[in-house]
Amino acid sequence: MKLTRNFSGKDSVIDLIREDYNILQILSRFNIPLGFQSKRIEDVCNENGIDTDVFLFIVNFILTGKIDSERLPVVSPVAIVDFLHNSHDYFLKYKFPHIRQNLVTALEESHSDINMAIISFFDSYMEEVKKHFNYEEKRVFPYIRALVNGDNSDYSINLFKRHHDEIGEKLTELKNIILRFYTTSMPNKMYDVLIDLYNAEEDLDSHNDIENHILIPLITMIECNYRSSANRDGNNNEEK
């Protein structure tokens, strides 16, 4: 259930976590260390060199499902990119290797005929995610950093928008295979894997939502402002 209230910098980090423990994953991707005591959100952000506006913008969007359109223009696109980059590292270097290890442990010898197929399916999915993230790291994020610095480019965020495919479909297929066909005498380990898969799927959906509802509209706005400014400069030069 989505919240109706927004958190501010004056709220404590502990209260934020109590509201929804899934926020712990967001704190992790901002590289915020534990040991919050009774500190306010703005204090923790300042101590760790984090843009408080961006932190609150992302957190409140995740908690409420709503975008504060009035504050969107003041959000730092570079800070959003940094957060998304950290998210990529989280998935590729920690989350998915962790799930894979648990999946291998949960497989039973009695299913030797399909065990390798399940691992292969998961590895194929990981490669798909890597390809998706790599495009953003190599093409989209450098473009955004250059745009903010005022550099020209033939690329546009609309190209990313058109090719921004969802990456959770194959994960859903894997869950269904395990749920429907993988009988096991000791199900606890496989249940843990399924919970990990469901959490990862939700986490990826949230990651995509941040890109679709925050990053893309923000960069579209910046591109429009740059084009308007360029047109005005062109008209002024013609008048001279």
CSV table of C-alpha atoms in Angstrom, one decimal:
chain,number,residue,atom,x,y,z
A,1,MET,CA,0.0,0.0,0.0
A,2,LYS,CA,1.4,3.4,-1.0
A,3,LEU,CA,1.7,6.2,1.5
A,4,THR,CA,0.0,9.5,1.2
A,5,ARG,CA,2.6,11.5,3.2
A,6,ASN,CA,6.0,12.7,2.0
A,7,PHE,CA,9.1,12.6,4.2
A,8,SER,CA,11.2,15.7,4.7
A,9,GLY,CA,14.8,16.3,5.6
A,10,LYS,CA,13.7,16.9,9.2
A,11,ASP,CA,12.4,13.4,9.6
A,12,SER,CA,14.6,10.8,11.2
A,13,VAL,CA,16.2,8.0,9.1
A,14,ILE,CA,14.9,5.4,11.6
A,15,ASP,CA,11.3,6.6,11.1
A,16,LEU,CA,11.8,6.3,7.4
A,17,ILE,CA,12.9,2.7,7.7
A,18,ARG,CA,10.1,1.9,10.1
A,19,GLU,CA,7.6,3.2,7.5
A,20,ASP,CA,9.0,0.7,4.9
A,21,TYR,CA,12.0,-1.5,5.4
A,22,ASN,CA,12.5,-1.8,1.7
A,23,ILE,CA,14.0,1.7,1.9
A,24,LEU,CA,17.1,-0.1,3.3
A,25,GLN,CA,18.0,-1.1,-0.3
A,26,ILE,CA,17.8,2.6,-1.3
A,27,LEU,CA,20.1,3.5,1.6
A,28,SER,CA,22.5,0.9,0.4
A,29,ARG,CA,22.7,2.3,-3.1
A,30,PHE,CA,23.4,5.7,-1.8
A,31,ASN,CA,26.3,4.1,0.1
A,32,ILE,CA,24.9,5.3,3.4
A,33,PRO,CA,26.6,3.5,6.3
A,34,LEU,CA,24.6,2.1,9.2
A,35,GLY,CA,24.6,3.7,12.7
A,36,PHE,CA,21.9,6.2,12.2
A,37,GLN,CA,21.2,6.9,15.9
A,38,SER,CA,18.4,9.5,16.0
A,39,LYS,CA,19.8,11.5,13.0
A,40,ARG,CA,17.6,13.4,10.6
A,41,ILE,CA,17.6,12.5,6.9
A,42,GLU,CA,19.2,15.8,6.0
A,43,ASP,CA,22.0,15.3,8.5
A,44,VAL,CA,22.8,11.8,7.2
A,45,CYS,CA,22.8,13.0,3.6
A,46,ASN,CA,25.1,15.9,4.4
A,47,GLU,CA,27.5,13.7,6.3
A,48,ASN,CA,27.8,11.4,3.3
A,49,GLY,CA,27.9,14.0,0.6
A,50,ILE,CA,24.5,13.1,-0.8
A,51,ASP,CA,22.1,15.5,-2.5
A,52,THR,CA,19.2,15.6,0.0
A,53,ASP,CA,16.7,16.8,-2.6
A,54,VAL,CA,17.5,13.8,-4.8
A,55,PHE,CA,17.4,11.3,-1.9
A,56,LEU,CA,14.0,12.6,-0.8
A,57,PHE,CA,12.7,12.8,-4.4
A,58,ILE,CA,13.5,9.1,-5.0
A,59,VAL,CA,12.4,7.9,-1.5
A,60,ASN,CA,9.1,9.8,-1.7
A,61,PHE,CA,8.4,8.5,-5.2
A,62,ILE,CA,9.0,4.9,-4.1
A,63,LEU,CA,6.8,5.3,-1.0
A,64,THR,CA,3.9,7.2,-2.6
A,65,GLY,CA,4.1,6.3,-6.3
A,66,LYS,CA,3.8,10.0,-7.1
A,67,ILE,CA,6.1,12.5,-8.7
A,68,ASP,CA,6.4,16.0,-7.3
A,69,SER,CA,6.4,17.8,-10.7
A,70,GLU,CA,7.1,21.2,-9.1
A,71,ARG,CA,10.4,20.0,-7.7
A,72,LEU,CA,11.5,17.9,-10.7
A,73,PRO,CA,13.3,20.8,-12.4
A,74,VAL,CA,15.6,21.3,-9.4
A,75,VAL,CA,16.6,17.6,-9.2
A,76,SER,CA,20.2,17.0,-10.1
A,77,PRO,CA,20.4,14.6,-13.2
A,78,VAL,CA,24.0,13.7,-12.3
A,79,ALA,CA,22.9,12.6,-8.8
A,80,ILE,CA,20.2,10.5,-10.3
A,81,VAL,CA,22.7,8.9,-12.7
A,82,ASP,CA,25.1,8.2,-9.8
A,83,PHE,CA,22.3,6.5,-7.9
A,84,LEU,CA,21.3,4.4,-11.0
A,85,HIS,CA,25.0,3.4,-11.5
A,86,ASN,CA,25.2,2.3,-7.9
A,87,SER,CA,22.0,0.3,-8.5
A,88,HIS,CA,23.6,-1.5,-11.4
A,89,ASP,CA,26.6,-2.4,-9.3
A,90,TYR,CA,24.2,-3.7,-6.5
A,91,PHE,CA,22.4,-6.0,-8.9
A,92,LEU,CA,25.4,-7.3,-10.9
A,93,LYS,CA,28.0,-7.6,-8.1
A,94,TYR,CA,25.8,-8.6,-5.2
A,95,LYS,CA,22.1,-9.3,-5.7
A,96,PHE,CA,22.2,-11.7,-8.6
A,97,PRO,CA,25.4,-13.6,-7.6
A,98,HIS,CA,23.8,-14.0,-4.2
A,99,ILE,CA,20.6,-15.4,-5.7
A,100,ARG,CA,22.6,-17.7,-8.0
A,101,GLN,CA,24.6,-19.1,-5.1
A,102,ASN,CA,21.4,-19.8,-3.2
A,103,LEU,CA,19.8,-21.3,-6.3
A,104,VAL,CA,22.7,-23.8,-6.8
A,105,THR,CA,22.5,-24.8,-3.1
A,106,ALA,CA,18.8,-25.4,-3.3
A,107,LEU,CA,18.9,-27.7,-6.3
A,108,GLU,CA,18.6,-31.4,-5.6
A,109,GLU,CA,20.3,-34.4,-7.2
A,110,SER,CA,16.9,-36.0,-7.9
A,111,HIS,CA,16.4,-33.3,-10.5
A,112,SER,CA,19.7,-33.7,-12.3
A,113,ASP,CA,17.8,-33.7,-15.6
A,114,ILE,CA,16.6,-30.1,-15.3
A,115,ASN,CA,19.1,-28.6,-12.8
A,116,MET,CA,21.5,-27.4,-15.4
A,117,ALA,CA,18.7,-26.0,-17.5
A,118,ILE,CA,17.5,-23.9,-14.5
A,119,ILE,CA,21.0,-22.6,-13.9
A,120,SER,CA,21.5,-21.9,-17.6
A,121,PHE,CA,18.2,-20.1,-17.7
A,122,PHE,CA,19.2,-17.9,-14.8
A,123,ASP,CA,22.7,-17.2,-16.3
A,124,SER,CA,21.0,-16.2,-19.6
A,125,TYR,CA,18.8,-13.8,-17.7
A,126,MET,CA,21.9,-12.3,-15.9
A,127,GLU,CA,23.5,-11.7,-19.3
A,128,GLU,CA,20.3,-10.0,-20.5
A,129,VAL,CA,20.4,-7.7,-17.5
A,130,LYS,CA,24.2,-7.0,-18.0
A,131,LYS,CA,23.5,-6.0,-21.6
A,132,HIS,CA,20.6,-3.7,-20.6
A,133,PHE,CA,22.7,-2.0,-17.9
A,134,ASN,CA,25.8,-1.8,-20.1
A,135,TYR,CA,23.9,0.2,-22.7
A,136,GLU,CA,22.9,2.7,-20.0
A,137,GLU,CA,26.5,2.9,-18.6
A,138,LYS,CA,28.1,3.3,-22.0
A,139,ARG,CA,25.6,5.4,-23.9
A,140,VAL,CA,22.9,6.9,-21.8
A,141,PHE,CA,24.8,8.0,-18.7
A,142,PRO,CA,27.7,9.6,-20.5
A,143,TYR,CA,25.2,11.5,-22.7
A,144,ILE,CA,23.4,12.9,-19.7
A,145,ARG,CA,26.7,14.0,-18.1
A,146,ALA,CA,27.7,15.7,-21.3
A,147,LEU,CA,24.3,17.3,-21.7
A,148,VAL,CA,24.6,18.8,-18.2
A,149,ASN,CA,28.0,20.2,-19.2
A,150,GLY,CA,26.5,21.9,-22.2
A,151,ASP,CA,28.1,19.5,-24.8
A,152,ASN,CA,26.2,18.8,-28.1
A,153,SER,CA,25.3,15.3,-29.1
A,154,ASP,CA,23.3,13.5,-31.8
A,155,TYR,CA,21.8,11.3,-29.1
A,156,SER,CA,18.6,12.1,-27.3
A,157,ILE,CA,16.8,10.6,-24.3
A,158,ASN,CA,13.9,9.8,-26.6
A,159,LEU,CA,16.1,7.1,-28.2
A,160,PHE,CA,16.6,5.6,-24.8
A,161,LYS,CA,12.9,5.8,-24.1
A,162,ARG,CA,12.0,4.0,-27.3
A,163,HIS,CA,14.4,1.1,-26.6
A,164,HIS,CA,13.9,1.0,-22.8
A,165,ASP,CA,12.6,-2.6,-22.6
A,166,GLU,CA,11.5,-4.3,-19.4
A,167,ILE,CA,14.0,-6.9,-18.1
A,168,GLY,CA,11.8,-8.8,-15.6
A,169,GLU,CA,9.9,-11.1,-18.0
A,170,LYS,CA,12.5,-13.9,-18.0
A,171,LEU,CA,12.7,-13.7,-14.2
A,172,THR,CA,8.9,-14.3,-14.1
A,173,GLU,CA,9.3,-17.4,-16.4
A,174,LEU,CA,12.0,-18.8,-14.0
A,175,LYS,CA,9.7,-18.4,-11.0
A,176,ASN,CA,6.9,-20.1,-12.8
A,177,ILE,CA,9.1,-23.1,-13.8
A,178,ILE,CA,10.2,-23.6,-10.2
A,179,LEU,CA,6.7,-23.1,-8.7
A,180,ARG,CA,5.0,-25.4,-11.2
A,181,PHE,CA,7.5,-28.2,-11.8
A,182,TYR,CA,10.3,-28.3,-9.2
A,183,THR,CA,9.2,-30.8,-6.5
A,184,THR,CA,11.6,-31.0,-3.6
A,185,SER,CA,11.7,-33.0,-0.3
A,186,MET,CA,13.4,-30.1,1.5
A,187,PRO,CA,11.6,-27.0,0.2
A,188,ASN,CA,12.9,-24.3,2.6
A,189,LYS,CA,16.0,-23.4,0.5
A,190,MET,CA,14.0,-23.2,-2.7
A,191,TYR,CA,11.3,-21.1,-1.0
A,192,ASP,CA,14.1,-18.7,0.1
A,193,VAL,CA,15.3,-18.6,-3.6
A,194,LEU,CA,11.7,-17.8,-4.7
A,195,ILE,CA,11.4,-15.0,-2.2
A,196,ASP,CA,14.8,-13.6,-3.5
A,197,LEU,CA,13.5,-13.8,-7.0
A,198,TYR,CA,10.2,-12.0,-6.2
A,199,ASN,CA,12.1,-9.3,-4.3
A,200,ALA,CA,14.6,-8.9,-7.2
A,201,GLU,CA,11.7,-8.5,-9.6
A,202,GLU,CA,10.0,-5.8,-7.5
A,203,ASP,CA,13.4,-4.1,-7.1
A,204,LEU,CA,14.0,-4.1,-10.8
A,205,ASP,CA,10.5,-2.7,-11.4
A,206,SER,CA,11.3,0.1,-9.0
A,207,HIS,CA,14.6,0.7,-10.7
A,208,ASN,CA,12.8,1.0,-14.1
A,209,ASP,CA,10.2,3.3,-12.6
A,210,ILE,CA,12.9,5.7,-11.5
A,211,GLU,CA,14.3,5.8,-15.0
A,212,ASN,CA,10.9,6.1,-16.7
A,213,HIS,CA,9.2,8.6,-14.3
A,214,ILE,CA,12.2,10.6,-13.0
A,215,LEU,CA,15.2,10.4,-15.3
A,216,ILE,CA,13.5,10.5,-18.7
A,217,PRO,CA,11.1,13.4,-17.9
A,218,LEU,CA,14.0,15.3,-16.3
A,219,ILE,CA,16.3,14.9,-19.2
A,220,THR,CA,13.5,15.6,-21.7
A,221,MET,CA,12.9,18.9,-19.8
A,222,ILE,CA,16.6,19.8,-20.0
A,223,GLU,CA,16.8,19.0,-23.7
A,224,CYS,CA,13.7,21.2,-24.4
A,225,ASN,CA,15.2,24.1,-22.4
A,226,TYR,CA,18.5,23.8,-24.4
A,227,ARG,CA,16.7,23.7,-27.7
A,228,SER,CA,14.6,26.8,-26.7
A,229,SER,CA,17.7,28.6,-25.7
A,230,ALA,CA,19.5,27.7,-28.9
A,231,ASN,CA,16.6,28.9,-31.0
A,232,ARG,CA,16.5,32.2,-29.1
A,233,ASP,CA,20.2,32.7,-29.7
A,234,GLY,CA,19.8,31.9,-33.4
A,235,ASN,CA,17.0,34.4,-33.7
A,236,ASN,CA,19.0,37.1,-32.0
A,237,ASN,CA,22.0,36.5,-34.3
A,238,GLU,CA,19.7,36.8,-37.3
A,239,GLU,CA,18.4,40.1,-36.1
A,240,LYS,CA,21.9,41.4,-35.7
